[in-house]
CSV table of C-alpha atoms in Angstrom, one decimal:
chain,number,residue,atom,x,y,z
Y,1,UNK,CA,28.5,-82.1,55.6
Y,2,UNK,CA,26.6,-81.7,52.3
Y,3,UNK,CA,23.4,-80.3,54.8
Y,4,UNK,CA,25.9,-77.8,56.4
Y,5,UNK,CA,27.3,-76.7,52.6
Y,6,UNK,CA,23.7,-75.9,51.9
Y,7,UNK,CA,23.0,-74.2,54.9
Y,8,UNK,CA,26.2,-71.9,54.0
Y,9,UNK,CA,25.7,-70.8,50.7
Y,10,UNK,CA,21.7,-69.8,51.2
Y,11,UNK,CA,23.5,-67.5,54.5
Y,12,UNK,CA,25.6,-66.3,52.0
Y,13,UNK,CA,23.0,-65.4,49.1
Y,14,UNK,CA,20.5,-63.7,51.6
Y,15,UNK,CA,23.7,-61.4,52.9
Y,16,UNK,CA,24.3,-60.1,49.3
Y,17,UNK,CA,20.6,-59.0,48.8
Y,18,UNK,CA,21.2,-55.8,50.4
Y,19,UNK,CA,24.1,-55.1,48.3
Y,20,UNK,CA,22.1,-56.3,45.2
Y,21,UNK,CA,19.4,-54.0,46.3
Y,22,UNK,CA,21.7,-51.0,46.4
Y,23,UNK,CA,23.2,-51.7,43.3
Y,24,UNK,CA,19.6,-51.9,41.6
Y,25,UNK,CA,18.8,-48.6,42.8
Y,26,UNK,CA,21.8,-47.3,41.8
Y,27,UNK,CA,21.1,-48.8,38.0
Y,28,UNK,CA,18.1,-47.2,38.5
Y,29,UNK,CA,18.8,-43.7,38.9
Y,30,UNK,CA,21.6,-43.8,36.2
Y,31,UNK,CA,19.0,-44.5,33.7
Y,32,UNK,CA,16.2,-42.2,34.2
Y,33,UNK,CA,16.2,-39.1,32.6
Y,34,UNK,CA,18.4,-36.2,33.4
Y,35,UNK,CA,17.2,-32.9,34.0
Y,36,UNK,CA,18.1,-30.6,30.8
Y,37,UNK,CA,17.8,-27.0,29.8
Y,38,UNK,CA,18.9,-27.7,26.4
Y,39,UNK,CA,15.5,-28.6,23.6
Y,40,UNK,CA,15.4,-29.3,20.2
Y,41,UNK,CA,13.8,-27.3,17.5
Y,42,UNK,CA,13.8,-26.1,14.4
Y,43,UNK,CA,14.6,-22.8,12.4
Y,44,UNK,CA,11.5,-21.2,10.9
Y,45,UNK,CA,10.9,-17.8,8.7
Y,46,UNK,CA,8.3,-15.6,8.2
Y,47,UNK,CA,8.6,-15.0,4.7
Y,48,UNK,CA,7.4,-11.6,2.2
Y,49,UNK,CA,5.3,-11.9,-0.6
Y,50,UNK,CA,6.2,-9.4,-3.0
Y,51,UNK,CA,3.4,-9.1,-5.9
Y,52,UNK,CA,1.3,-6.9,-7.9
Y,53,UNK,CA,-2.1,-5.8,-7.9
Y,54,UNK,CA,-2.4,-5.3,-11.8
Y,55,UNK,CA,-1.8,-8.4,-13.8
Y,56,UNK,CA,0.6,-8.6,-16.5
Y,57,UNK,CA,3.3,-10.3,-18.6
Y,58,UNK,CA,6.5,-10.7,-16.6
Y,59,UNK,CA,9.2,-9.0,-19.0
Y,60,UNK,CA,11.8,-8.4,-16.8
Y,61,UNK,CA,13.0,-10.5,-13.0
Y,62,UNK,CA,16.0,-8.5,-11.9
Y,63,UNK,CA,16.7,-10.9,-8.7
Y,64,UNK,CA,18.0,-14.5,-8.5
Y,65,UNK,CA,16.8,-17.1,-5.9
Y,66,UNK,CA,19.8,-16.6,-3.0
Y,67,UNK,CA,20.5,-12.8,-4.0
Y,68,UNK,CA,20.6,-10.6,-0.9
Y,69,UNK,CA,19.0,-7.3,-2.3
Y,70,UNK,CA,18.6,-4.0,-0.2
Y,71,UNK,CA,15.6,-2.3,0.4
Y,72,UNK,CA,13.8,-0.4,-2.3
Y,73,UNK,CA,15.3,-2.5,-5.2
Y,74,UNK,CA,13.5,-3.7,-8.2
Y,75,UNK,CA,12.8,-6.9,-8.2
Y,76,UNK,CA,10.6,-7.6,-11.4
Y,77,UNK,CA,8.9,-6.0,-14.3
Y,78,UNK,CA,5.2,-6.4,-15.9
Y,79,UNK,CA,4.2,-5.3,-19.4
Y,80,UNK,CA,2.8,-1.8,-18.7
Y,81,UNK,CA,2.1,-0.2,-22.7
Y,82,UNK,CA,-1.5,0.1,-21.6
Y,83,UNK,CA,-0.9,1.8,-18.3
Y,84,UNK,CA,1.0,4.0,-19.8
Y,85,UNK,CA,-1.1,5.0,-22.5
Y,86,UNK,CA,-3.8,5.8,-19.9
Y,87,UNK,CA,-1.2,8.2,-18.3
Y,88,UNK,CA,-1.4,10.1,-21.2
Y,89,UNK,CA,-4.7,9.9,-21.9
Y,90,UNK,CA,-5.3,11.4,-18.5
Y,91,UNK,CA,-2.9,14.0,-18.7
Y,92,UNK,CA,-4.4,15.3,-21.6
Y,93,UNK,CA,-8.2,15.9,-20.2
Y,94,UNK,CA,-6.2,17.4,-17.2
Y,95,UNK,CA,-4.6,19.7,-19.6
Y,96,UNK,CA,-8.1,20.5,-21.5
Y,97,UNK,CA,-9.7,21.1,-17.9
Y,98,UNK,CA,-7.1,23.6,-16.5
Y,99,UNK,CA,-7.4,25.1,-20.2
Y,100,UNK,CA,-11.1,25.5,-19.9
Y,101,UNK,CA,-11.0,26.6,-16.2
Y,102,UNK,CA,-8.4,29.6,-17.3
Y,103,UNK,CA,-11.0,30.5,-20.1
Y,104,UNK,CA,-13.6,30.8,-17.4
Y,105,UNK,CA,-11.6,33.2,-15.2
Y,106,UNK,CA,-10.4,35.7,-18.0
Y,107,UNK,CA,-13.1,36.4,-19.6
Y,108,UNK,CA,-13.1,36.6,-23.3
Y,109,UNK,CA,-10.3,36.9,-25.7
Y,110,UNK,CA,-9.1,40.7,-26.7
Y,111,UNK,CA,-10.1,40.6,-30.1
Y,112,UNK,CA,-13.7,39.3,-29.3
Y,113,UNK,CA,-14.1,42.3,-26.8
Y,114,UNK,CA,-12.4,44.6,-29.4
Y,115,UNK,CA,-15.4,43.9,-32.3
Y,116,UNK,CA,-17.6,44.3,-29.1
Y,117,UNK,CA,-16.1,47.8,-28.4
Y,118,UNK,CA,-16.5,48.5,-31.9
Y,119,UNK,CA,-20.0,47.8,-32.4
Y,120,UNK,CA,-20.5,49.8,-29.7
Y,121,UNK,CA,-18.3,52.9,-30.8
Y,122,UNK,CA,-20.5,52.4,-34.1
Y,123,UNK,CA,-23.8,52.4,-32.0
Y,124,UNK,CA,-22.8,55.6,-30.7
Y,125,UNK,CA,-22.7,57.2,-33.8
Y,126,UNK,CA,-25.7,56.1,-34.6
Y,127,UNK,CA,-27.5,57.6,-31.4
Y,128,UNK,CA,-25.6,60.7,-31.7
Y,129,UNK,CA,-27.1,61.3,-35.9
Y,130,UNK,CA,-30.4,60.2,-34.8
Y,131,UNK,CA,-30.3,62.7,-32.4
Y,132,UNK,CA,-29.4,65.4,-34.4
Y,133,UNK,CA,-32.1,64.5,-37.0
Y,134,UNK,CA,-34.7,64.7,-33.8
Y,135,UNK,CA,-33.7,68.1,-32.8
Y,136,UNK,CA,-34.2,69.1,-36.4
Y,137,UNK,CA,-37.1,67.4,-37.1
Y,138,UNK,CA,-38.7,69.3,-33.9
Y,139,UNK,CA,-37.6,72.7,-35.3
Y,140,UNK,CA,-39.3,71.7,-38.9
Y,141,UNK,CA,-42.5,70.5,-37.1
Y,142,UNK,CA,-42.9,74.2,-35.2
Y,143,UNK,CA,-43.0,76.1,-38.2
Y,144,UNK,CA,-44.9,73.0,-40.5
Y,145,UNK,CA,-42.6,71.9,-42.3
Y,146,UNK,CA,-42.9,68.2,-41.6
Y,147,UNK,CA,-45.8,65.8,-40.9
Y,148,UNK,CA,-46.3,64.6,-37.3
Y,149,UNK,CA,-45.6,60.8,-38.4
Y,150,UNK,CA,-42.3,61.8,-39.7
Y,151,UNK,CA,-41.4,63.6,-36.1
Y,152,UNK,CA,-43.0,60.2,-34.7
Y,153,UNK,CA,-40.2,58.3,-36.5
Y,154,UNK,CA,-37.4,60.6,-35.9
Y,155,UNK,CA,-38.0,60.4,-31.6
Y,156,UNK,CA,-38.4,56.3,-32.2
Y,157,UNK,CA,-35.1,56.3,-33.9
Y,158,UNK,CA,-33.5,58.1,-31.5
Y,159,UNK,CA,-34.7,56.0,-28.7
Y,160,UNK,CA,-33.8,52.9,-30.5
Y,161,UNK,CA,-30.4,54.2,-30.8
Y,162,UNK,CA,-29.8,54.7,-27.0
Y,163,UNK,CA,-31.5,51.1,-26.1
Y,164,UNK,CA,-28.6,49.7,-28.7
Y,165,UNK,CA,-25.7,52.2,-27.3
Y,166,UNK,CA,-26.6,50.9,-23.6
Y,167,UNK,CA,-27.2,47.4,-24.5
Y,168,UNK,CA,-23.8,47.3,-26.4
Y,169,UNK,CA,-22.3,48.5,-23.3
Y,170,UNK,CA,-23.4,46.3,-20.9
Y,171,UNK,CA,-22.2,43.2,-23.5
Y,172,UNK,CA,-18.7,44.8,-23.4
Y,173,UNK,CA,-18.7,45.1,-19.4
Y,174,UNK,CA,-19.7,41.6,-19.6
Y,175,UNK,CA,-16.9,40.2,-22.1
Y,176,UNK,CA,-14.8,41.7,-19.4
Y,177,UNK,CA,-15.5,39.7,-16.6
Y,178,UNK,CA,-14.8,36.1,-16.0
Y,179,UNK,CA,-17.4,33.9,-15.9
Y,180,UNK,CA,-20.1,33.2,-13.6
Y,181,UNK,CA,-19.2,31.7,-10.3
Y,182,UNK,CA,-21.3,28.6,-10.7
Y,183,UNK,CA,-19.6,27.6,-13.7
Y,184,UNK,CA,-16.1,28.4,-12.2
Y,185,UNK,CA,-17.3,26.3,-9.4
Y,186,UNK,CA,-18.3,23.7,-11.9
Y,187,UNK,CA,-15.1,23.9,-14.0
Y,188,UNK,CA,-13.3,23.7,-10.7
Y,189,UNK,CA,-14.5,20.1,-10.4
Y,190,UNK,CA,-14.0,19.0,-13.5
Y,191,UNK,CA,-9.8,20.1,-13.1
Y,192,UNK,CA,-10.0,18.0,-9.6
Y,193,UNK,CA,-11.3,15.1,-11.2
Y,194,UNK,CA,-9.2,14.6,-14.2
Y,195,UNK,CA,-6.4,15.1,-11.2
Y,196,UNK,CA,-7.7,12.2,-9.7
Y,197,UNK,CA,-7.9,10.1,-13.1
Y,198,UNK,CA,-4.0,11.0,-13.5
Y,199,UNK,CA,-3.2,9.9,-10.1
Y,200,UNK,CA,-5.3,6.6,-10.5
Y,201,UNK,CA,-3.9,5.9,-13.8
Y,202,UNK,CA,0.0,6.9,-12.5
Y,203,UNK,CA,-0.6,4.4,-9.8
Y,204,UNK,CA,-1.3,1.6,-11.9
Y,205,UNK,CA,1.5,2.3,-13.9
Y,206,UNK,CA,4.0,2.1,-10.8
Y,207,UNK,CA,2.6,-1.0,-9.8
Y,208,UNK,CA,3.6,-2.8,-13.0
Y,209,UNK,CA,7.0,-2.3,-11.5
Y,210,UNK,CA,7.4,-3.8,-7.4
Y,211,UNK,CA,10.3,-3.2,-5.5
Y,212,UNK,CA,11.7,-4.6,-2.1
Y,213,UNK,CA,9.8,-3.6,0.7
Y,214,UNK,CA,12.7,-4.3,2.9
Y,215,UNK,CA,16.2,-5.5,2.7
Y,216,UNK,CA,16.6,-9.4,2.8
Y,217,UNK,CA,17.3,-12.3,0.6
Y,218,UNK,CA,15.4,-13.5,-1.9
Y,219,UNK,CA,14.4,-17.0,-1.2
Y,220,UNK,CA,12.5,-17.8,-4.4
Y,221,UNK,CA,11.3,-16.8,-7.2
Y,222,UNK,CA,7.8,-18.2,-8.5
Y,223,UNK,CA,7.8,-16.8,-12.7
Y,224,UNK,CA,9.7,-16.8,-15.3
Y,225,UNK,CA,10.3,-14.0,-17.7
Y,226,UNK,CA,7.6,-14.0,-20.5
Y,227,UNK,CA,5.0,-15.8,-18.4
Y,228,UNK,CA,1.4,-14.2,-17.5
Y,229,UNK,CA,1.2,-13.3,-13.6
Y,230,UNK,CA,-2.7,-12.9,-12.5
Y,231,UNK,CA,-2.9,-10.1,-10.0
Y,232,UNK,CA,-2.1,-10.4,-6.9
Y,233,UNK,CA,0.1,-13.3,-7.4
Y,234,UNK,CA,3.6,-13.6,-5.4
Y,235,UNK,CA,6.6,-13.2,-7.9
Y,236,UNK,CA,9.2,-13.0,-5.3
Y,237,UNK,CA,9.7,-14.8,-2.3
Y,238,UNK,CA,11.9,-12.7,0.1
Y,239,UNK,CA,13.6,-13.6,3.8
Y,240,UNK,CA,14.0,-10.1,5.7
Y,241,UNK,CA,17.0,-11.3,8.4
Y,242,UNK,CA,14.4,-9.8,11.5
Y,243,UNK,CA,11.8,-12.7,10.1
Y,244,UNK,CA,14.0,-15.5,11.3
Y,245,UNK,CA,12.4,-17.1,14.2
Y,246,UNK,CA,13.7,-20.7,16.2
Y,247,UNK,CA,10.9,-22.7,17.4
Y,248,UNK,CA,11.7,-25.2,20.1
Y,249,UNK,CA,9.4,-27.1,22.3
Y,250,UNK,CA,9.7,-27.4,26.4
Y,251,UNK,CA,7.9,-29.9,28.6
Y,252,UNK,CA,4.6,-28.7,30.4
Y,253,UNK,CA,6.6,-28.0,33.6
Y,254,UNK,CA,9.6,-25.6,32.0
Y,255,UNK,CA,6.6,-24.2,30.1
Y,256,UNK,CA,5.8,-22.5,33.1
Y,257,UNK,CA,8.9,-20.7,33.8
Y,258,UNK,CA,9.1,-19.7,30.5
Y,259,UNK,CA,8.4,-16.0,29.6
Y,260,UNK,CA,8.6,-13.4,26.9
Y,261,UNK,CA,12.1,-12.0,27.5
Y,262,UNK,CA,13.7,-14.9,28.3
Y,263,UNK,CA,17.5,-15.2,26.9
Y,264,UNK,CA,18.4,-18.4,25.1
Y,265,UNK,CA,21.3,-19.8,23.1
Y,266,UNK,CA,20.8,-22.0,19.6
Y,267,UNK,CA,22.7,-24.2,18.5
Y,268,UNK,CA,23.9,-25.9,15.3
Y,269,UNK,CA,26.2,-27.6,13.2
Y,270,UNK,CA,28.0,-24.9,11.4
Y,271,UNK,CA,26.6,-22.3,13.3
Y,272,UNK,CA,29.8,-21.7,15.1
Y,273,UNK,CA,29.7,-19.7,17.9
Y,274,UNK,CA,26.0,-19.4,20.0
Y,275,UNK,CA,23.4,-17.8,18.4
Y,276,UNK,CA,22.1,-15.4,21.0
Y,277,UNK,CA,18.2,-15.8,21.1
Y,278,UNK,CA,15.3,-13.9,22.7
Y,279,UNK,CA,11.9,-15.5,23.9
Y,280,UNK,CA,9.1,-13.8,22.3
Y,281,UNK,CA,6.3,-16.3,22.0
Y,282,UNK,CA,5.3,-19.2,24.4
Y,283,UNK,CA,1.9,-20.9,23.8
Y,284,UNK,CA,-0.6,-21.7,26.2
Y,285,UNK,CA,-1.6,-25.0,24.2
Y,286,UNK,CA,0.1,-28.1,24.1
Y,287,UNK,CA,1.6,-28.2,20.3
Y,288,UNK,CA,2.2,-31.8,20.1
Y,289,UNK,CA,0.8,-34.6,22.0
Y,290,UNK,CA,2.0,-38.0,22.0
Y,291,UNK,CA,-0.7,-40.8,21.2
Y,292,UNK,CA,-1.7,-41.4,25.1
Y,293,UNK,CA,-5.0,-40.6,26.7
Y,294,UNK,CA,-4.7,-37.8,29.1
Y,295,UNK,CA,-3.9,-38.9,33.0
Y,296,UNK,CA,-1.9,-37.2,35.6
Y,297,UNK,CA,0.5,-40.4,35.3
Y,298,UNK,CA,0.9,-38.9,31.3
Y,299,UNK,CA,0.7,-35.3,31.9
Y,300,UNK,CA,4.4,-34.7,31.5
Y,301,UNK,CA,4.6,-35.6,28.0
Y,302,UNK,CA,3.1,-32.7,26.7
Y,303,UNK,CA,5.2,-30.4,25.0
Y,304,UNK,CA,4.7,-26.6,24.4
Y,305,UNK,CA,6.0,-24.4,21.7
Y,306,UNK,CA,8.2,-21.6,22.3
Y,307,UNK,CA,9.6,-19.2,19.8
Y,308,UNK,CA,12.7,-17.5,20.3
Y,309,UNK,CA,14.0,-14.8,17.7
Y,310,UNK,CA,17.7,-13.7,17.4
Y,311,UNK,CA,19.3,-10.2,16.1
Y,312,UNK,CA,19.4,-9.6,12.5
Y,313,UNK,CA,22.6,-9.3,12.3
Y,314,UNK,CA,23.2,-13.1,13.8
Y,315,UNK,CA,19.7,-14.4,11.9
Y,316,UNK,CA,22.4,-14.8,8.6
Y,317,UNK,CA,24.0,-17.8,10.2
Y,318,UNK,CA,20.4,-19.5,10.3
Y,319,UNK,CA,18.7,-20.9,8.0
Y,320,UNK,CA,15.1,-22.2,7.4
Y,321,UNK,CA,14.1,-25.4,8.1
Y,322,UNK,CA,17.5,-25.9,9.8
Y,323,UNK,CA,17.3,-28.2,13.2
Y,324,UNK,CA,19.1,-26.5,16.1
Y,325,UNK,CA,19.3,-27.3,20.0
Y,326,UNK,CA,18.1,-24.6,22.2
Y,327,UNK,CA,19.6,-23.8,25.4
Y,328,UNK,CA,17.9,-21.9,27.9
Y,329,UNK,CA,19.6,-19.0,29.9
C-alpha cells in the first residue's frame, strides 16, 4: 500500500507539469515589457542673449526676471555721457564741412567781389588818363615840344594801365565762380566723411540702450543697476515662446520611423490638456548609452534623441527644465 501511494502521487506530479509549464509562460509574457508609444523627456529652451557691444555702467534695468515684455521694449540702460558727447562733436565737423563745401560752390562773398569791381573801376580810370596824356604827349613830340624819353614814359604808362584794367578783370570773373572742381571734389569727401563719423558715433550711442529683439519672457537677469557690464556681456536673459523645444528619447527601432513632421502629444502634470507637438529634429547618433559593450544581444538599449516643438501660443504652459511624457501620433 505505501509502494502504491508513492506510485500515485509521482503520476500525479508529472500530470501537472504541463499545466505548470503553461502557467510559467504565461508569467512570462505578463512581465516583459509592453510595447509603448508614450517616452519620457524633458522641456528645453533656446534662450536670447540680449547685450551690448559698448561697455558701460548699468544705470537703468527696466525688466524683472518673469516679466513677459513685447518686442521692441527697453530692457536696460548704460551710461552713455561720452557717446553722446561724440554725437556732438561729430555733428559739428559735419556742420563746418557742409559750411566749407557751400563756400566752394558760391564763390566769394559780395562785398569781397564789390572792392574787386572797384579796383577795377579805379584801374579804368587810370588807363583812360594815361591815355589821354599819350595822345598829347604825341602831339607835343611832332612839333618838339617834349623829349623822346618823356613820350617813352607816357606809351609805358599807358600800357601798364591796360595790363592792370585786364588783369583786374579777369580777378573779378574769377571771384565769380565757384571754386575749382578738384577742390569741390575734395571738399565733397570731407562732408561724406564727417557723415560717416556722425553715423559711427549715433550708433554707439543707441547701443548704450538694447531693446527686445522679440517678444518673450524674461527669464533672467545677470546685473544689477550701478554695476560695470564689459562689452558684449548678456544683461538679459529672454525666452521667445517659438524657442520652447521638448526633447524625448525613442529606442533605436521607433528611431527609424521617426521623421521630421511627425505629430506628437506631451504631457505633464499641470499642463492640462495635450500639448500638441511637432517633430523637427531626430538624431542619427545614439544620445545616451547605457554602460554595456555593444552586441546585437544589447543593441536595443540605445536611445536616440528626438526634439519635438509645439505652437507658441501652447509653448506658455511649458516650462524649462520641466519633465513631460511624450506620446507619439
Amino acid at each position: 500500500m505505501k509502494g502504491r501511494s508513492m506510485f500515485d502521487g509521482l503520476a500525479a506530479w508529472l500530470g501537472a507539469l504541463p499545466i505548470a509549464g503553461l502557467s510559467l509562460a504565461v508569467l512570462a509574457a505578463g512581465c516583459a515589457r509592453p510595447v509603448t508609444d508614450t517616452f519620457q523627456g524633458y522641456v528645453e529652451g533656446e534662450f536670447v542673449y540680449m547685450a551690448s557691444s559698448q561697455a558701460g555702467q548699468l544705470v537703468d534695468l527696466a525688466v524683472q526676471r518673469g516679466q513677459t515684455v513685447p518686442a521692441s521694449a527697453l530692457l536696460f540702460t548704460l551710461e552713455s555721457s561720452n557717446e553722446a558727447d561724440a554725437v556732438k562733436q561729430a555733428q559739428h565737423q559735419l556742420q563746418a564741412a557742409e559750411s566749407q563745401r557751400a563756400d566752394l560752390l558760391t564763390g566769394k562773398r559780395p562785398v569781397e567781389v564789390a572792392v574787386n569791381e572797384a579796383q577795377l573801376q579805379q584801374a579804368r580810370s587810370d588807363a583812360q588818363r594815361t591815355a589821354t596824356q599819350l595822345q598829347r604827349d604825341e602831339e607835343q613830340f611832332r612839333i618838339g615840344g617834349i623829349a623822346k624819353s618823356q613820350l617813352d614814359d607816357s606809351r609805358a604808362a599807358a600800357v601798364n594801365a591796360q595790363a592792370h584794367v585786364r588783369e583786374l578783370e579777369a580777378q573779378v570773373q574769377v571771384a565769380r565762380l565757384p571754386g575749382r572742381e578738384q577742390q569741390i571734389r575734395a571738399q565733397e569727401a570731407q562732408v561724406e566723411a564727417a557723415r560717416a563719423a556722425l553715423a559711427q558715433a549715433q550708433w554707439k550711442l543707441d547701443q548704450k540702450q538694447v531693446h527686445a529683439a522679440q517678444a518673450g519672457l524674461v527669464f533672467d537677469t545677470m546685473y544689477r543697476a550701478g554695476e560695470w557690464v564689459p562689452a558684449g556681456s548678456p544683461v538679459v536673459r529672454i525666452l521667445p515662446p517659438q524657442n520652447v523645444k521638448v526633447r524625448f528619447f525613442v529606442p533605436q527601432a521607433v528611431a527609424g520611423g521617426l521623421a521630421p513632421g511627425r505629430a506628437v502629444a506631451i504631457r505633464c502634470d499641470g499642463c492640462g490638456a495635450e500639448v500638441p507637438a511637432t517633430v523637427r529634429f531626430v538624431s542619427d547618433q545614439a544620445e545616451y548609452t547605457p554602460p554595456t559593450i555593444y552586441s546585437n544581444d544589447t543593441r536595443s538599449k540605445f536611445v536616440f534623441m528626438v526634439e519635438a516643438w509645439p505652437q507658441p501660443a501652447d509653448a506658455v504652459r511649458l516650462h524649462p527644465g520641466q519633465p513631460v511624457e511624450v506620446a507619439l501620433r
